[in-house]
Amino acid sequence: LGVISNLPLDTGAGGMMAAMRGQSQPFLIYAELTDRFEVEFIALDTIKIPKRVDVLLLAHPRAPTESQSYAIDQFVMRGGRVIAFVDPQSEVSLTAGPNGEPLRGYTEQSNLPRLMQQWGVEMDDNIILVDRKRAQRVSAGRDARRALTDYILWMGYGSEEMNADDPVTGNIDRLNLGTVGVLRATPNATTQMVPLLRSSDEAGVMTRDYVLSAPTPDALQRRFVQGEAPYTIAARLSGQVRTAFPDGPPPKTDNKKGERAKARDHLAQNDAANIIVFADTDFFDDRFWVSEQNYLGQRFGVPIADNGKFLLNAVENLMGSDDLISLRGRERVARPFTRVED
């Protein structure tokens, strides 16, 4: 599993400085991945994806350069599978570091418009989803008369919003998300777009500028207007994908001999692409899906949602094996003490 990310997945909120002090606490979702797969970080400035990588996880990547986009494009053309998490407003990227400020080099937004256009999907950077029916309950602040209120920017989705026919989402009971984007199929797409996760039928959209003005939960409720729900949040794209670089590799500052050699390896089309795109990155944040506990100095998390399960399912599915998914997907066995209950 190759990983390109601008989130501190392996070090946690403390970043590299905390890791150097031996105080890093990796995201629990990253720890789950390293327990099951060979995980390799790929530098953000890379110009080639190693051939040993089977699946590429793009988790809130920085805006790629032409060379980086080309490397990802050709990875897909070679038959590589991609899981892309993009976001119009990533709250987890703003997690305070050791000095109380966001980590150096953070980015609030992530998108891959040139590549995603070829994959058959797009996301508007300036649109954020709001969902009245699936809003999470949050503290209402200083109002003692009301302890909790609905926060329509954060959602908790259940099995009703999942695609029950896809192995990635067939056994998912709940996903917790925040400040989510909306995915739409592009005109003249050559791929088939199958939604994996949709909003409820009581959802709408708001502009990113308004969301960044920090409106109260009540102000958000008053401004809510139901849109053309349900909206697609995560989708699988499969079928034919053409390169985003029809003229070959982009110009490089390397010597011309190396450039010509690379042009000879250029691939123009993949007829069996398999890509998953998810319009949220707060998905990775421990506080959204895990209740952290400490026992005898050992840190562990008790899942309150299936965010980790979703990602494991997606990687395993794109790796080509659904065996572990089928094990995790078995029905929960309820064996109540019926006599005691009676």
CSV table of C-alpha atoms in Angstrom, one decimal:
chain,number,residue,atom,x,y,z
A,1,LEU,CA,0.0,0.0,0.0
A,2,GLY,CA,1.6,3.3,-1.1
A,3,VAL,CA,0.5,6.4,0.7
A,4,ILE,CA,0.7,10.0,-0.4
A,5,SER,CA,-0.7,12.3,2.3
A,6,ASN,CA,-0.3,15.7,3.8
A,7,LEU,CA,-1.9,14.5,7.1
A,8,PRO,CA,0.4,13.4,10.0
A,9,LEU,CA,-0.9,9.9,9.8
A,10,ASP,CA,2.2,8.2,11.2
A,11,THR,CA,3.1,10.9,13.9
A,12,GLY,CA,-0.2,12.2,15.0
A,13,ALA,CA,-1.0,15.8,15.9
A,14,GLY,CA,2.5,16.4,17.3
A,15,GLY,CA,4.1,16.0,13.9
A,16,MET,CA,7.7,15.1,13.3
A,17,MET,CA,9.0,17.1,16.3
A,18,ALA,CA,6.9,14.9,18.7
A,19,ALA,CA,8.1,11.8,16.8
A,20,MET,CA,11.8,12.8,17.4
A,21,ARG,CA,11.0,13.1,21.1
A,22,GLY,CA,9.5,9.7,21.1
A,23,GLN,CA,6.0,11.2,21.9
A,24,SER,CA,4.3,10.5,18.6
A,25,GLN,CA,0.8,8.9,18.6
A,26,PRO,CA,-0.1,7.7,15.1
A,27,PHE,CA,-3.6,8.0,13.9
A,28,LEU,CA,-5.3,4.7,15.0
A,29,ILE,CA,-6.6,4.2,11.4
A,30,TYR,CA,-3.0,4.3,10.3
A,31,ALA,CA,-2.0,1.7,12.9
A,32,GLU,CA,-4.8,-0.5,11.6
A,33,LEU,CA,-3.3,-0.3,8.1
A,34,THR,CA,0.3,-1.1,9.2
A,35,ASP,CA,-1.0,-4.1,11.2
A,36,ARG,CA,-2.4,-5.7,7.9
A,37,PHE,CA,-0.4,-4.3,5.0
A,38,GLU,CA,3.1,-3.3,3.9
A,39,VAL,CA,2.7,0.5,4.0
A,40,GLU,CA,5.1,2.7,2.2
A,41,PHE,CA,5.0,6.5,2.2
A,42,ILE,CA,5.7,8.1,-1.1
A,43,ALA,CA,7.2,11.6,-1.1
A,44,LEU,CA,4.9,14.4,-2.2
A,45,ASP,CA,7.5,15.5,-4.7
A,46,THR,CA,7.9,12.1,-6.3
A,47,ILE,CA,7.8,11.7,-10.1
A,48,LYS,CA,7.3,8.0,-10.2
A,49,ILE,CA,5.1,5.5,-8.2
A,50,PRO,CA,7.2,2.3,-7.4
A,51,LYS,CA,6.1,-0.8,-9.4
A,52,ARG,CA,5.9,-2.7,-6.1
A,53,VAL,CA,2.9,-0.6,-5.0
A,54,ASP,CA,-0.5,-2.4,-5.7
A,55,VAL,CA,-2.9,0.2,-4.2
A,56,LEU,CA,-2.2,3.9,-3.8
A,57,LEU,CA,-3.9,5.8,-0.9
A,58,LEU,CA,-4.2,9.5,-1.6
A,59,ALA,CA,-5.2,10.9,1.8
A,60,HIS,CA,-5.6,14.7,1.6
A,61,PRO,CA,-2.6,15.2,-0.7
A,62,ARG,CA,-1.2,18.6,-1.5
A,63,ALA,CA,-2.0,20.0,-4.9
A,64,PRO,CA,0.3,18.0,-7.2
A,65,THR,CA,2.7,19.4,-9.7
A,66,GLU,CA,2.5,18.3,-13.4
A,67,SER,CA,5.1,15.6,-12.8
A,68,GLN,CA,3.3,14.3,-9.7
A,69,SER,CA,0.0,14.2,-11.5
A,70,TYR,CA,1.6,12.4,-14.4
A,71,ALA,CA,3.1,9.8,-12.0
A,72,ILE,CA,-0.4,9.1,-10.5
A,73,ASP,CA,-1.9,9.1,-13.9
A,74,GLN,CA,0.5,6.5,-15.3
A,75,PHE,CA,0.1,4.4,-12.2
A,76,VAL,CA,-3.6,4.1,-13.0
A,77,MET,CA,-2.8,3.5,-16.7
A,78,ARG,CA,-0.6,0.5,-15.6
A,79,GLY,CA,-3.6,-1.0,-13.8
A,80,GLY,CA,-2.9,0.4,-10.3
A,81,ARG,CA,-5.8,0.9,-8.0
A,82,VAL,CA,-6.4,4.2,-6.2
A,83,ILE,CA,-8.3,5.3,-3.0
A,84,ALA,CA,-8.5,9.1,-3.0
A,85,PHE,CA,-9.7,11.1,0.0
A,86,VAL,CA,-10.2,14.8,-0.9
A,87,ASP,CA,-11.9,17.6,1.0
A,88,PRO,CA,-13.2,21.1,0.5
A,89,GLN,CA,-12.5,21.8,4.2
A,90,SER,CA,-10.3,19.5,6.2
A,91,GLU,CA,-10.7,20.0,9.9
A,92,VAL,CA,-8.3,17.3,10.8
A,93,SER,CA,-5.6,19.2,8.9
A,94,LEU,CA,-6.0,22.1,11.3
A,95,THR,CA,-5.5,19.9,14.4
A,96,ALA,CA,-3.3,21.9,16.8
A,97,GLY,CA,0.3,20.7,17.1
A,98,PRO,CA,2.5,20.9,20.3
A,99,ASN,CA,2.5,24.7,20.2
A,100,GLY,CA,-1.3,25.0,19.8
A,101,GLU,CA,-0.9,26.0,16.1
A,102,PRO,CA,-1.6,23.9,13.0
A,103,LEU,CA,1.4,21.9,11.9
A,104,ARG,CA,3.8,23.5,9.4
A,105,GLY,CA,2.8,22.9,5.8
A,106,TYR,CA,-0.8,22.1,6.5
A,107,THR,CA,-3.4,22.5,3.8
A,108,GLU,CA,-7.1,23.1,4.4
A,109,GLN,CA,-8.3,21.8,1.0
A,110,SER,CA,-7.4,18.9,-1.2
A,111,ASN,CA,-8.6,18.2,-4.7
A,112,LEU,CA,-7.3,16.4,-7.9
A,113,PRO,CA,-9.4,18.1,-10.6
A,114,ARG,CA,-7.3,17.2,-13.6
A,115,LEU,CA,-7.0,13.5,-12.6
A,116,MET,CA,-10.5,13.2,-11.3
A,117,GLN,CA,-11.9,14.7,-14.5
A,118,GLN,CA,-10.4,11.8,-16.4
A,119,TRP,CA,-11.7,9.3,-13.8
A,120,GLY,CA,-15.2,10.6,-14.4
A,121,VAL,CA,-15.9,12.5,-11.1
A,122,GLU,CA,-15.6,16.0,-9.8
A,123,MET,CA,-15.9,17.9,-6.5
A,124,ASP,CA,-16.5,21.7,-6.2
A,125,ASP,CA,-14.1,23.2,-3.7
A,126,ASN,CA,-16.5,25.9,-2.6
A,127,ILE,CA,-19.5,23.6,-1.7
A,128,ILE,CA,-19.9,21.8,1.7
A,129,LEU,CA,-22.7,19.3,2.4
A,130,VAL,CA,-25.1,19.8,5.3
A,131,ASP,CA,-27.5,17.1,6.5
A,132,ARG,CA,-30.3,17.8,8.9
A,133,LYS,CA,-31.5,14.2,9.2
A,134,ARG,CA,-28.1,12.7,10.0
A,135,ALA,CA,-26.6,15.6,12.0
A,136,GLN,CA,-24.4,14.7,15.0
A,137,ARG,CA,-25.3,16.0,18.4
A,138,VAL,CA,-22.8,18.4,19.9
A,139,SER,CA,-22.5,20.6,23.0
A,140,ALA,CA,-24.6,23.8,22.7
A,141,GLY,CA,-22.0,25.8,24.6
A,142,ARG,CA,-23.1,28.0,27.5
A,143,ASP,CA,-26.8,27.5,27.1
A,144,ALA,CA,-27.6,25.6,30.3
A,145,ARG,CA,-31.2,25.0,29.1
A,146,ARG,CA,-30.0,22.8,26.2
A,147,ALA,CA,-27.1,20.5,26.6
A,148,LEU,CA,-27.0,19.2,23.0
A,149,THR,CA,-28.0,20.4,19.6
A,150,ASP,CA,-27.8,19.2,16.0
A,151,TYR,CA,-24.7,20.2,14.1
A,152,ILE,CA,-25.5,19.8,10.4
A,153,LEU,CA,-21.9,20.1,9.3
A,154,TRP,CA,-21.0,16.8,11.1
A,155,MET,CA,-22.9,13.6,10.1
A,156,GLY,CA,-23.3,10.1,11.4
A,157,TYR,CA,-24.4,7.9,8.5
A,158,GLY,CA,-25.9,4.4,9.0
A,159,SER,CA,-26.5,1.4,6.8
A,160,GLU,CA,-29.4,3.2,5.1
A,161,GLU,CA,-27.0,5.5,3.3
A,162,MET,CA,-24.5,2.7,2.4
A,163,ASN,CA,-24.4,0.7,-0.8
A,164,ALA,CA,-25.4,-2.7,0.5
A,165,ASP,CA,-24.3,-4.5,-2.7
A,166,ASP,CA,-20.7,-3.4,-2.6
A,167,PRO,CA,-18.2,-5.4,-0.5
A,168,VAL,CA,-16.6,-2.2,0.8
A,169,THR,CA,-19.8,-0.9,2.4
A,170,GLY,CA,-22.0,-4.0,2.7
A,171,ASN,CA,-21.0,-4.6,6.3
A,172,ILE,CA,-20.7,-0.9,7.4
A,173,ASP,CA,-23.1,0.2,10.2
A,174,ARG,CA,-21.9,3.7,10.8
A,175,LEU,CA,-19.5,6.4,9.4
A,176,ASN,CA,-18.8,9.7,11.2
A,177,LEU,CA,-17.8,12.6,9.0
A,178,GLY,CA,-17.3,16.3,9.1
A,179,THR,CA,-17.4,19.3,6.6
A,180,VAL,CA,-18.0,16.9,3.7
A,181,GLY,CA,-17.8,17.6,-0.1
A,182,VAL,CA,-20.1,16.4,-2.8
A,183,LEU,CA,-19.1,14.2,-5.8
A,184,ARG,CA,-20.7,14.4,-9.2
A,185,ALA,CA,-20.2,12.4,-12.4
A,186,THR,CA,-18.5,14.5,-15.1
A,187,PRO,CA,-20.2,14.9,-18.5
A,188,ASN,CA,-19.1,12.4,-21.1
A,189,ALA,CA,-17.4,10.2,-18.4
A,190,THR,CA,-16.1,6.9,-19.7
A,191,THR,CA,-16.3,5.2,-16.3
A,192,GLN,CA,-19.3,3.9,-14.4
A,193,MET,CA,-19.8,5.8,-11.1
A,194,VAL,CA,-21.5,3.7,-8.4
A,195,PRO,CA,-22.2,5.5,-5.1
A,196,LEU,CA,-20.9,3.8,-2.0
A,197,LEU,CA,-22.1,6.4,0.5
A,198,ARG,CA,-24.9,9.0,0.0
A,199,SER,CA,-26.4,11.7,2.2
A,200,SER,CA,-29.9,11.4,3.6
A,201,ASP,CA,-32.9,12.8,1.7
A,202,GLU,CA,-32.8,15.8,4.0
A,203,ALA,CA,-29.5,17.3,2.9
A,204,GLY,CA,-28.4,20.5,1.2
A,205,VAL,CA,-25.2,22.5,0.5
A,206,MET,CA,-23.7,25.7,1.7
A,207,THR,CA,-20.8,27.8,0.5
A,208,ARG,CA,-17.4,27.2,2.0
A,209,ASP,CA,-17.0,31.0,2.7
A,210,TYR,CA,-20.1,30.9,4.9
A,211,VAL,CA,-19.0,27.8,6.8
A,212,LEU,CA,-15.6,29.4,7.5
A,213,SER,CA,-17.4,32.4,9.1
A,214,ALA,CA,-18.0,30.0,12.1
A,215,PRO,CA,-21.8,30.2,12.3
A,216,THR,CA,-23.4,28.7,15.4
A,217,PRO,CA,-25.3,25.4,15.1
A,218,ASP,CA,-28.6,27.3,15.3
A,219,ALA,CA,-27.5,29.8,12.6
A,220,LEU,CA,-26.7,26.8,10.3
A,221,GLN,CA,-30.2,25.3,11.0
A,222,ARG,CA,-31.9,28.6,10.1
A,223,ARG,CA,-29.9,28.9,6.9
A,224,PHE,CA,-30.5,25.3,5.9
A,225,VAL,CA,-32.3,24.8,2.5
A,226,GLN,CA,-32.9,21.3,1.3
A,227,GLY,CA,-31.3,20.6,-2.0
A,228,GLU,CA,-31.3,17.8,-4.6
A,229,ALA,CA,-30.7,15.1,-2.1
A,230,PRO,CA,-29.4,12.5,-1.8
A,231,TYR,CA,-25.8,13.7,-2.6
A,232,THR,CA,-22.9,11.3,-3.3
A,233,ILE,CA,-20.1,11.4,-0.8
A,234,ALA,CA,-18.1,8.3,-1.8
A,235,ALA,CA,-18.1,6.4,-5.0
A,236,ARG,CA,-16.4,3.6,-7.0
A,237,LEU,CA,-15.3,4.4,-10.5
A,238,SER,CA,-14.7,1.5,-12.9
A,239,GLY,CA,-14.2,0.9,-16.5
A,240,GLN,CA,-12.2,2.8,-19.2
A,241,VAL,CA,-10.0,5.7,-18.1
A,242,ARG,CA,-7.9,7.7,-20.6
A,243,THR,CA,-4.8,9.5,-19.6
A,244,ALA,CA,-4.9,13.1,-18.5
A,245,PHE,CA,-1.8,13.7,-20.5
A,246,PRO,CA,-2.7,12.8,-24.1
A,247,ASP,CA,0.5,14.5,-25.4
A,248,GLY,CA,2.8,12.4,-23.3
A,249,PRO,CA,4.8,13.2,-20.2
A,250,PRO,CA,5.0,16.9,-19.2
A,251,PRO,CA,8.2,18.8,-19.9
A,252,LYS,CA,11.0,18.2,-17.4
A,253,THR,CA,14.2,19.9,-16.6
A,254,ASP,CA,16.0,16.6,-16.9
A,255,ASN,CA,18.2,15.8,-19.9
A,256,LYS,CA,16.4,15.1,-23.2
A,257,LYS,CA,17.6,11.5,-23.3
A,258,GLY,CA,15.7,10.7,-20.0
A,259,GLU,CA,12.6,12.5,-21.2
A,260,ARG,CA,12.5,10.5,-24.5
A,261,ALA,CA,13.0,7.3,-22.6
A,262,LYS,CA,10.0,8.1,-20.4
A,263,ALA,CA,7.9,9.1,-23.4
A,264,ARG,CA,8.4,5.6,-24.9
A,265,ASP,CA,6.8,4.1,-21.7
A,266,HIS,CA,3.8,6.4,-21.9
A,267,LEU,CA,0.4,4.6,-21.6
A,268,ALA,CA,-2.7,6.2,-22.9
A,269,GLN,CA,-5.6,4.1,-21.6
A,270,ASN,CA,-6.7,1.6,-19.0
A,271,ASP,CA,-9.9,-0.4,-19.8
A,272,ALA,CA,-10.3,-1.9,-16.4
A,273,ALA,CA,-9.7,0.9,-13.9
A,274,ASN,CA,-10.9,0.5,-10.3
A,275,ILE,CA,-10.9,3.7,-8.2
A,276,ILE,CA,-12.6,4.8,-5.0
A,277,VAL,CA,-13.1,8.5,-4.3
A,278,PHE,CA,-14.3,9.9,-0.9
A,279,ALA,CA,-15.1,13.6,-0.4
A,280,ASP,CA,-14.0,13.9,3.2
A,281,THR,CA,-10.7,13.6,5.2
A,282,ASP,CA,-12.0,14.2,8.7
A,283,PHE,CA,-12.8,10.5,8.2
A,284,PHE,CA,-9.2,9.8,9.5
A,285,ASP,CA,-9.5,11.8,12.7
A,286,ASP,CA,-9.5,9.6,15.8
A,287,ARG,CA,-12.0,11.8,17.6
A,288,PHE,CA,-14.6,11.2,14.9
A,289,TRP,CA,-14.6,7.4,15.2
A,290,VAL,CA,-12.8,6.2,18.2
A,291,SER,CA,-13.2,6.5,22.0
A,292,GLU,CA,-9.6,6.5,23.2
A,293,GLN,CA,-8.8,4.7,26.5
A,294,ASN,CA,-5.6,4.0,28.4
A,295,TYR,CA,-5.1,0.8,30.4
A,296,LEU,CA,-1.9,0.4,32.4
A,297,GLY,CA,-0.1,2.9,30.2
A,298,GLN,CA,-1.2,1.2,26.9
A,299,ARG,CA,-3.2,3.4,24.5
A,300,PHE,CA,-6.0,1.7,22.7
A,301,GLY,CA,-9.2,2.8,20.9
A,302,VAL,CA,-12.8,1.5,21.2
A,303,PRO,CA,-14.5,2.1,17.8
A,304,ILE,CA,-17.7,4.1,17.9
A,305,ALA,CA,-18.0,4.1,14.1
A,306,ASP,CA,-16.7,2.0,11.2
A,307,ASN,CA,-14.3,4.4,9.6
A,308,GLY,CA,-11.4,2.1,10.1
A,309,LYS,CA,-13.4,-0.9,8.8
A,310,PHE,CA,-14.3,1.0,5.7
A,311,LEU,CA,-10.7,1.8,4.8
A,312,LEU,CA,-9.6,-1.7,5.5
A,313,ASN,CA,-12.4,-3.1,3.3
A,314,ALA,CA,-11.5,-0.7,0.5
A,315,VAL,CA,-7.8,-1.6,0.6
A,316,GLU,CA,-8.4,-5.3,0.7
A,317,ASN,CA,-11.0,-5.1,-2.1
A,318,LEU,CA,-8.6,-3.2,-4.3
A,319,MET,CA,-5.8,-5.5,-3.4
A,320,GLY,CA,-7.9,-8.3,-5.0
A,321,SER,CA,-9.0,-10.3,-1.9
A,322,ASP,CA,-12.4,-10.1,-0.2
A,323,ASP,CA,-11.6,-12.9,2.2
A,324,LEU,CA,-11.0,-10.7,5.2
A,325,ILE,CA,-13.9,-8.5,4.4
A,326,SER,CA,-16.2,-11.6,4.5
A,327,LEU,CA,-14.9,-12.5,7.9
A,328,ARG,CA,-15.4,-8.9,9.3
A,329,GLY,CA,-18.8,-8.8,7.6
A,330,ARG,CA,-20.4,-11.7,9.5
A,331,GLU,CA,-23.6,-10.9,11.3
A,332,ARG,CA,-23.1,-9.9,15.0
A,333,VAL,CA,-24.3,-12.8,17.1
A,334,ALA,CA,-26.7,-11.8,19.8
A,335,ARG,CA,-27.1,-14.3,22.6
A,336,PRO,CA,-29.1,-12.5,25.3
A,337,PHE,CA,-30.0,-14.0,28.7
A,338,THR,CA,-33.6,-14.4,27.7
A,339,ARG,CA,-34.7,-16.0,31.1
A,340,VAL,CA,-33.1,-13.1,33.0
A,341,GLU,CA,-34.8,-10.6,30.7
A,342,ASP,CA,-38.1,-12.4,31.1
